Short mmCIF file of C-alpha atoms and ligand atoms in Angstrom, two decimals:
data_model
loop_
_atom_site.label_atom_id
_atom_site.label_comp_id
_atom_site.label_asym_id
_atom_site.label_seq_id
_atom_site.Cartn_x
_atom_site.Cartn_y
_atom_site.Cartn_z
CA UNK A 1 -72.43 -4.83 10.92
CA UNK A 2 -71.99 -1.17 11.39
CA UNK A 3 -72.51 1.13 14.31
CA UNK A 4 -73.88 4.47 13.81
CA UNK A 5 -73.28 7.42 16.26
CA UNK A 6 -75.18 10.42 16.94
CA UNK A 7 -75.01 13.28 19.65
CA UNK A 8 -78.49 14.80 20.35
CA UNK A 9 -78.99 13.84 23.17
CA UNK A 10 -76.83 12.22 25.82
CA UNK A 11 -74.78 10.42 22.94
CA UNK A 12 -76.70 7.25 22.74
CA UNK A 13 -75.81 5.41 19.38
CA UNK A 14 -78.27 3.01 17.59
CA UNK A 15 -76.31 -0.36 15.98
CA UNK A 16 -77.26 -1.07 12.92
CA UNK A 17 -77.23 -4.07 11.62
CA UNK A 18 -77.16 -4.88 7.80
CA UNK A 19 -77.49 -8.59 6.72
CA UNK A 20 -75.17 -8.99 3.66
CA UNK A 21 -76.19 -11.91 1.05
CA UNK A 22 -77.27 -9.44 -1.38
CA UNK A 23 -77.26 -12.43 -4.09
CA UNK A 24 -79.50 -14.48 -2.02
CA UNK A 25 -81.70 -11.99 -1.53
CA UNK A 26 -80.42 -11.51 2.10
CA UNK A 27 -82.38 -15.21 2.43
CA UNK A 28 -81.27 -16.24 6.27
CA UNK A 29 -79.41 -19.88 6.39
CA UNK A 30 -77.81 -21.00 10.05
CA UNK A 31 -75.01 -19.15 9.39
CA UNK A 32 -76.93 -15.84 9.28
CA UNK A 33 -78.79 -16.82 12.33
CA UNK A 34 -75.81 -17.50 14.04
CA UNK A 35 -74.13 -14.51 13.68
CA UNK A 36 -76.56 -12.42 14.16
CA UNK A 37 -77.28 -13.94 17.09
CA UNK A 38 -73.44 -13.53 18.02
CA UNK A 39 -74.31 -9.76 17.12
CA UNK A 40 -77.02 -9.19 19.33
CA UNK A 41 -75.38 -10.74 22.47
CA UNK A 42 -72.91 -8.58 21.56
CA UNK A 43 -74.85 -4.97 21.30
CA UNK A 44 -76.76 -5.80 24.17
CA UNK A 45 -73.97 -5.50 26.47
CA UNK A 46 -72.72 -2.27 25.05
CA UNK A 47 -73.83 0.50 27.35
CA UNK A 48 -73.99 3.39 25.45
CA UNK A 49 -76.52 1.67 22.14
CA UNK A 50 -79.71 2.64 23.20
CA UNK A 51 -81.81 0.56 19.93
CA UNK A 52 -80.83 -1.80 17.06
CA UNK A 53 -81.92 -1.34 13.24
CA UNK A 54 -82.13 -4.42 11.13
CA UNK A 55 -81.77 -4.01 7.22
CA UNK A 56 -80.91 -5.73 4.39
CA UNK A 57 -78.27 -5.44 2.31
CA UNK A 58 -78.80 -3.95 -1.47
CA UNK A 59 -82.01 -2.27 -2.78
CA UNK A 60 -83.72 -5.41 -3.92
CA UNK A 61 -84.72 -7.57 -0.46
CA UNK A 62 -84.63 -6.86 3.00
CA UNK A 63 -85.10 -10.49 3.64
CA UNK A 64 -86.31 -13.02 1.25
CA UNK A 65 -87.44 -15.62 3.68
CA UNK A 66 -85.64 -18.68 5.50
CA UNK A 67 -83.49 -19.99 2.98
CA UNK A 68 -85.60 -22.83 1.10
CA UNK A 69 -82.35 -24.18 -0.63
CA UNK A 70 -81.14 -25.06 2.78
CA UNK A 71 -84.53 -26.82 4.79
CA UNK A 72 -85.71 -28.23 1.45
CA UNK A 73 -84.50 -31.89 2.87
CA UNK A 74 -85.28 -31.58 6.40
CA UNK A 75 -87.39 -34.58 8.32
CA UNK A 76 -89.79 -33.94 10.71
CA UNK A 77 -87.03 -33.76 13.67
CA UNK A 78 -84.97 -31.98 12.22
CA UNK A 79 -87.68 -29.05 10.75
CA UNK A 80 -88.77 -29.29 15.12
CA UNK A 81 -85.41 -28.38 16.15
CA UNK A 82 -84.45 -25.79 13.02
CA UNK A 83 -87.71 -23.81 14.23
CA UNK A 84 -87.13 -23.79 17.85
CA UNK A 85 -83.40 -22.78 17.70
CA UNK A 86 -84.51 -20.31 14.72
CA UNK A 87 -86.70 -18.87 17.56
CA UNK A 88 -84.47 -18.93 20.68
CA UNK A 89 -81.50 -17.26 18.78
CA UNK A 90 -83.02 -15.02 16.85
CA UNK A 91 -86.76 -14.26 16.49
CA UNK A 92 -87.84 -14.44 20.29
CA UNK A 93 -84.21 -13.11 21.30
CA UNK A 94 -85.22 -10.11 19.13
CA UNK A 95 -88.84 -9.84 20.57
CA UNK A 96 -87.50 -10.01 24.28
CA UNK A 97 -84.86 -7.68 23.69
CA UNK A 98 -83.67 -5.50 26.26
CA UNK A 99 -83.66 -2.43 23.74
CA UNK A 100 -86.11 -1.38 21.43
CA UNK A 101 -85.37 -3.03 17.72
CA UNK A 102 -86.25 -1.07 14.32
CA UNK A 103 -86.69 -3.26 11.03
CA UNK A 104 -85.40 -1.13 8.47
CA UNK A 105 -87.71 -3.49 5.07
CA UNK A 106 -85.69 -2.02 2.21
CA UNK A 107 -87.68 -4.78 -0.13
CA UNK A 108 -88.52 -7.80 0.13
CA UNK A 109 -89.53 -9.17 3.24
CA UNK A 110 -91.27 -12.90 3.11
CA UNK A 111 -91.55 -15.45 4.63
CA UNK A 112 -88.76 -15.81 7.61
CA UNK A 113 -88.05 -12.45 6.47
CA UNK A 114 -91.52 -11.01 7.70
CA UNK A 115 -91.50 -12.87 10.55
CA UNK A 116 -87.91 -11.62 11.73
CA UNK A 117 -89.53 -7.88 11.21
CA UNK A 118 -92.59 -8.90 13.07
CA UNK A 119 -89.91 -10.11 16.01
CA UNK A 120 -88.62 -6.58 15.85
CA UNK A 121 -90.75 -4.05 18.35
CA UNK A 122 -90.93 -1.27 14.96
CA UNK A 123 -91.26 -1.51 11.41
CA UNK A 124 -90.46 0.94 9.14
CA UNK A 125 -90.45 0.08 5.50
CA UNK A 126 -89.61 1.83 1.69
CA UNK A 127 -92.83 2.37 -0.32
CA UNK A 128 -90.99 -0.39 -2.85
CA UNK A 129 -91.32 -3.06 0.19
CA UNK A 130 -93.01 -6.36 -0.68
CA UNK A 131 -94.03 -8.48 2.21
CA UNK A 132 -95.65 -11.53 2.68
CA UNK A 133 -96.16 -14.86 4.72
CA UNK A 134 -95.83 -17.24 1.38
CA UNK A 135 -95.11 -20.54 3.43
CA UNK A 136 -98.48 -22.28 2.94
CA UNK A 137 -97.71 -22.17 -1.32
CA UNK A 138 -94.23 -23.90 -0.29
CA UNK A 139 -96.58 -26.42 1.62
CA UNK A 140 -95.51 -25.56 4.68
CA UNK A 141 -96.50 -22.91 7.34
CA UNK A 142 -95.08 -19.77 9.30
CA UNK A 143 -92.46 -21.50 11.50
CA UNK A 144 -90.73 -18.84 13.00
CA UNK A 145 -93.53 -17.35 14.98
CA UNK A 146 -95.64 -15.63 11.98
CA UNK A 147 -98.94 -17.12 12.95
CA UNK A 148 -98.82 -15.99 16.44
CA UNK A 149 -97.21 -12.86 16.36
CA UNK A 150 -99.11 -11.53 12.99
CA UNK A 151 -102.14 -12.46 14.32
CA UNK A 152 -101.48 -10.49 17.41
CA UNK A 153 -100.42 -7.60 15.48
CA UNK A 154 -103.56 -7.60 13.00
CA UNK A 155 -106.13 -9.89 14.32
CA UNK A 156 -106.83 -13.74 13.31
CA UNK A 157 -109.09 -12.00 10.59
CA UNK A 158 -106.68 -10.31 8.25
CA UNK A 159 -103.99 -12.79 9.67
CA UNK A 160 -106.22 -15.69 8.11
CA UNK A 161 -106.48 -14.32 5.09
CA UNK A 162 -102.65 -12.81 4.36
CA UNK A 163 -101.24 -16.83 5.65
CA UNK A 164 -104.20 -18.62 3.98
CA UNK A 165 -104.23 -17.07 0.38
CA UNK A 166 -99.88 -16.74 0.52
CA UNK A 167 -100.38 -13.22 -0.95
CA UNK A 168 -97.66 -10.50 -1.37
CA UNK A 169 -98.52 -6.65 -0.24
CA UNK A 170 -97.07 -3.90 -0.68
CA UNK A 171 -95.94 -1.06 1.94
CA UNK A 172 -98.82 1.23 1.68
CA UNK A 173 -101.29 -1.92 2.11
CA UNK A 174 -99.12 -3.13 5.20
CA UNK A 175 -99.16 0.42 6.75
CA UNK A 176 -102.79 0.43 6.49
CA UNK A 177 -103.03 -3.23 8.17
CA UNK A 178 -101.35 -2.15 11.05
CA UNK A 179 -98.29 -3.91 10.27
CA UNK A 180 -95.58 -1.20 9.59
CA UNK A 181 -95.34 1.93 11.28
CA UNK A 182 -94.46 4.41 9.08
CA UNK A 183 -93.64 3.98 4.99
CA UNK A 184 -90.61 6.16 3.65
CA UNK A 185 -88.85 6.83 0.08
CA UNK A 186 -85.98 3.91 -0.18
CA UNK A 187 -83.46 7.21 0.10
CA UNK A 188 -84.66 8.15 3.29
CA UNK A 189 -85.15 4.81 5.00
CA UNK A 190 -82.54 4.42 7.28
CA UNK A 191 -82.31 8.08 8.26
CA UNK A 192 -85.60 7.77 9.41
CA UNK A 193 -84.99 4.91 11.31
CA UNK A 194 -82.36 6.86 12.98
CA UNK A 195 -84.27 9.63 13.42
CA UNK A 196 -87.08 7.42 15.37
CA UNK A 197 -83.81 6.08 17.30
CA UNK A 198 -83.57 9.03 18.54
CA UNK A 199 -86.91 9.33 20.35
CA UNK A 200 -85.74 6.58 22.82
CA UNK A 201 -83.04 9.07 23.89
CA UNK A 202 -85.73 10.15 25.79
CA UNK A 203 -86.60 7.25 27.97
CA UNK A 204 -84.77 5.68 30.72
CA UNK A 205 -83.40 2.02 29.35
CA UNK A 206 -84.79 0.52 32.40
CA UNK A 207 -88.21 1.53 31.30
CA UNK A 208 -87.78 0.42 27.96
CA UNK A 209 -86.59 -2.88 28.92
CA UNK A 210 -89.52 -3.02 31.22
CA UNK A 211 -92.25 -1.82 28.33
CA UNK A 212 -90.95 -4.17 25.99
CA UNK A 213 -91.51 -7.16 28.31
CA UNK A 214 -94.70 -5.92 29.61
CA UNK A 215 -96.07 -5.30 26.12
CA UNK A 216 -95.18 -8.96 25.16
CA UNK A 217 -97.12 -10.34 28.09
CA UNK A 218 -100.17 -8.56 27.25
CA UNK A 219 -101.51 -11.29 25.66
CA UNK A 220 -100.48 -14.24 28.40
CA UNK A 221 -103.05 -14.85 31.66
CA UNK A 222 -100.47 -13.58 33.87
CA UNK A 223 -99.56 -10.45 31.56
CA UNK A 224 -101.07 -8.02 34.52
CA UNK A 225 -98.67 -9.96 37.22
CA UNK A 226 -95.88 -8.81 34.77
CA UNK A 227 -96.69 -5.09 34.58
CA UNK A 228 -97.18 -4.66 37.89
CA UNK A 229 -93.56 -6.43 39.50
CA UNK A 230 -91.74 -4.29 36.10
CA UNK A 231 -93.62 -1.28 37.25
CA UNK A 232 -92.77 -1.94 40.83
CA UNK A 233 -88.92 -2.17 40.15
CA UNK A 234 -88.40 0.79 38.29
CA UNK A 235 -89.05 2.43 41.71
CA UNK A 236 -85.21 1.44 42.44
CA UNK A 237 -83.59 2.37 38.92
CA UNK A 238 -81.80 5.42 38.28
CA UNK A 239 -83.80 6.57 35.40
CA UNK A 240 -86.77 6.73 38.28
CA UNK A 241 -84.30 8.52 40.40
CA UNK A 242 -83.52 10.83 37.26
CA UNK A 243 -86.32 11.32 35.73
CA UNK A 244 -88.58 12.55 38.67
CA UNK A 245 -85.61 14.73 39.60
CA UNK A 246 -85.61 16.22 36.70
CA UNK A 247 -89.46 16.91 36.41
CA UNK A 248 -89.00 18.75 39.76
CA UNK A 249 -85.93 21.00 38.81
CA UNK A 250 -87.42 21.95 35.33
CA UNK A 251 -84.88 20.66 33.56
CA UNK A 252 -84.23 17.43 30.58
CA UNK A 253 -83.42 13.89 32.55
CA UNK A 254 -80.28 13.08 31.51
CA UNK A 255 -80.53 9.24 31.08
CA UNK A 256 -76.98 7.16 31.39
N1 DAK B 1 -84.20 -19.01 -0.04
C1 DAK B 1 -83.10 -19.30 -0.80
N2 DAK B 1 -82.74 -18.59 -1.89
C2 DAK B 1 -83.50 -17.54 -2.23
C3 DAK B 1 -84.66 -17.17 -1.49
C4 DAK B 1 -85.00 -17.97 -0.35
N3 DAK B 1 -86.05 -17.68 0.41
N4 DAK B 1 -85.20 -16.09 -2.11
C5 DAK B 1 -84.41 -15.80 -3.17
N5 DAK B 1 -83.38 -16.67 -3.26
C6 DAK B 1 -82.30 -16.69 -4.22
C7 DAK B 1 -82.79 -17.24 -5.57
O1 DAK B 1 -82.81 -18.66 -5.55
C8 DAK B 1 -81.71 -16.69 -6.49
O2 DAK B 1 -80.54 -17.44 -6.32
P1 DAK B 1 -79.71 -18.03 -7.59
O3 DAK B 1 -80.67 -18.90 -8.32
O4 DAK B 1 -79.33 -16.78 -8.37
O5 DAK B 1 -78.55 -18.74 -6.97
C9 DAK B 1 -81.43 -15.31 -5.91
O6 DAK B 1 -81.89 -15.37 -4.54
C10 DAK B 1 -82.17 -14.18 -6.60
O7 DAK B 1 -83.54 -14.52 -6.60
P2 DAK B 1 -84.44 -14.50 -7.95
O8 DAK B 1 -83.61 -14.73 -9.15
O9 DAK B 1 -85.59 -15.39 -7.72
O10 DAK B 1 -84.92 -12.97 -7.96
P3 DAK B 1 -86.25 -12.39 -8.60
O11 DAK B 1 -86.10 -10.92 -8.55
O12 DAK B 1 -86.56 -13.02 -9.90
O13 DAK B 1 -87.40 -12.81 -7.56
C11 DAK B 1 -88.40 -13.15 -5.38
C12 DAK B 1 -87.41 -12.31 -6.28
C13 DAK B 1 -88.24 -12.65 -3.94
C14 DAK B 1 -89.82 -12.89 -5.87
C15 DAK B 1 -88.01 -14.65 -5.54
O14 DAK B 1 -86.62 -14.79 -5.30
C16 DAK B 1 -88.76 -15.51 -4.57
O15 DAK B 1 -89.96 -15.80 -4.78
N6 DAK B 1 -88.08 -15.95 -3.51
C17 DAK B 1 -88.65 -16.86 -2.55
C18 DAK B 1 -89.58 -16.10 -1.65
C19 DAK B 1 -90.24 -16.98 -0.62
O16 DAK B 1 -91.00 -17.87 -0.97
N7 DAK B 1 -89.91 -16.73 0.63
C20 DAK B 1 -90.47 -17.46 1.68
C21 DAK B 1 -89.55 -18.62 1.89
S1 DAK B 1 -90.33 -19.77 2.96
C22 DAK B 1 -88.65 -23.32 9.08
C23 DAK B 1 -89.01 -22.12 9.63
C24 DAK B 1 -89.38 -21.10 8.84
C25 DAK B 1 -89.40 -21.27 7.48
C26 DAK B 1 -89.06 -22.47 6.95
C27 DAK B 1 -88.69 -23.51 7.73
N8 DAK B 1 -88.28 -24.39 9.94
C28 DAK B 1 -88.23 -24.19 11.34
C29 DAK B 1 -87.84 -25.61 9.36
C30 DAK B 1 -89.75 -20.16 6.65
C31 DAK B 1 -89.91 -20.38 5.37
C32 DAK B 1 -89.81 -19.31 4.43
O17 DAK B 1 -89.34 -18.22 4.67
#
């Protein structure tokens, strides 16, 4: 794991964090989860990291799915727990985070792979990016949230038919399903997830803690409670304090 620095604005840094099993294909086994769970306990509590990137080490895969050399003997029990620790340390941890999260998909990205970029709140991906949700030709299905949070993302339509039919697409197709932001040359990609980084320089991290958990509840019955009692306690935050302050004085809030 590296950190990366910058000084625009404020001197927020992004962490970036690059999973290194190039000759797996970056494939995540409990050991990967585990420390990158380790990481992002870690970066959470740093107060000057205003987002995360996620990328994969090498040109070749940003994440080639859970690895299928390690669940290929798991029993029922044991698959139950694998996907609900899978979930707490890593995928939902991601998806709740307290600061926005980029995936940077330098290649492939399928299976677990896709799913941990469709944890992350961003996705920006190389126009040599393959992604797909491949589980269902392993005989299995998306266990790490991919049928829920895909179908959120696209709709049960196009969610149906990219889980159903196990197919690979590329970046270009993704971007035009809704499912990656923004599509970049493979040189460029993690500049330009820096230079989205950047953007949140902008925002108070109480309000992006409080988007990010309000977004997630949009789709839960009580997802309007949730907006309004996030909304509410900015009131006492000092990025309210700063930012209206600095509307009125004409200046830039200066976030801490
Ligand atoms: N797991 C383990 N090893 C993997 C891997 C994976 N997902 N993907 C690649 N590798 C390994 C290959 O086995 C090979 O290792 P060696 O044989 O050299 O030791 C090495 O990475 C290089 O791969 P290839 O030689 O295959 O490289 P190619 O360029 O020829 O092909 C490929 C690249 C990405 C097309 C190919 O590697 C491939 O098809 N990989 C598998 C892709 C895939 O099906 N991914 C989805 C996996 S299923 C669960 C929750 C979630 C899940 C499962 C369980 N529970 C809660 C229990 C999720 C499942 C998935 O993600």
């Amino acid at each position: 794991m590296k950190t990366i620095n910058y000084t625009e604005n404020n001197n927020f840094k992004a962490g970036v964090i690059t999973i290194n099993r190039p000759s797996q294909l970056n494939a995540l086994n409990s050991v990967v989860i585990d420390e990158l769970n380790t990481l992002l306990k870690s970066l959470e509590k740093s107060s000057d990291i205003r987002s995360i990137i996620i990328t994969g080490s090498g040109n070749k895969a940003f994440v080639a799915g859970a690895d299928i050399k390690e669940f290929q003997k798991h029993n029922i029990q044991q698959a139950k727990a694998l996907s609900q620790q899978g979930k707490e340390k890593l995928f939902n941890k991601i998806t709740n985070f307290s600061m926005p999260v980029i995936s940077a998909i330098n290649g492939y990205a399928l299976g677990g792979g896709l799913e941990l970029a469709l944890a992350s709140h961003i996705r920006i991906a190389s126009f040599s990016a393959k992604m797909g949700l491949p589980e269902c030709s392993l005989g299995l299905i998306p266990g790490y949230s991919g049928t829920q949070k895909l179908t959120r993302i696209i709709g049960s339509n196009r969610a149906m038919e990219m889980i159903l039919t196990a197919k690979v697409i590329s970046a270009e197709e993704a971007l035009n399903m809704g499912i990656v932001n923004k599509v970049v040359d493979q040189e460029n990609l993690l500049d330009a997830c820096l230079d989205f980084s950047k953007l949140f320089n902008r925002t108070s991290r109480e309000s992006l803690r409080a988007a990010i958990k309000s977004i997630n509840s949009s789709h839960l019955p009580h997802g309007e409670d949730i907006e309004t009692e996030e909304f509410s306690k900015l009131f006492e935050t000092d990025g309210f304090k700063e930012g209206v302050a600095a509307f009125l004085e004409k200046r830039k809030p200066i976030f801490q």
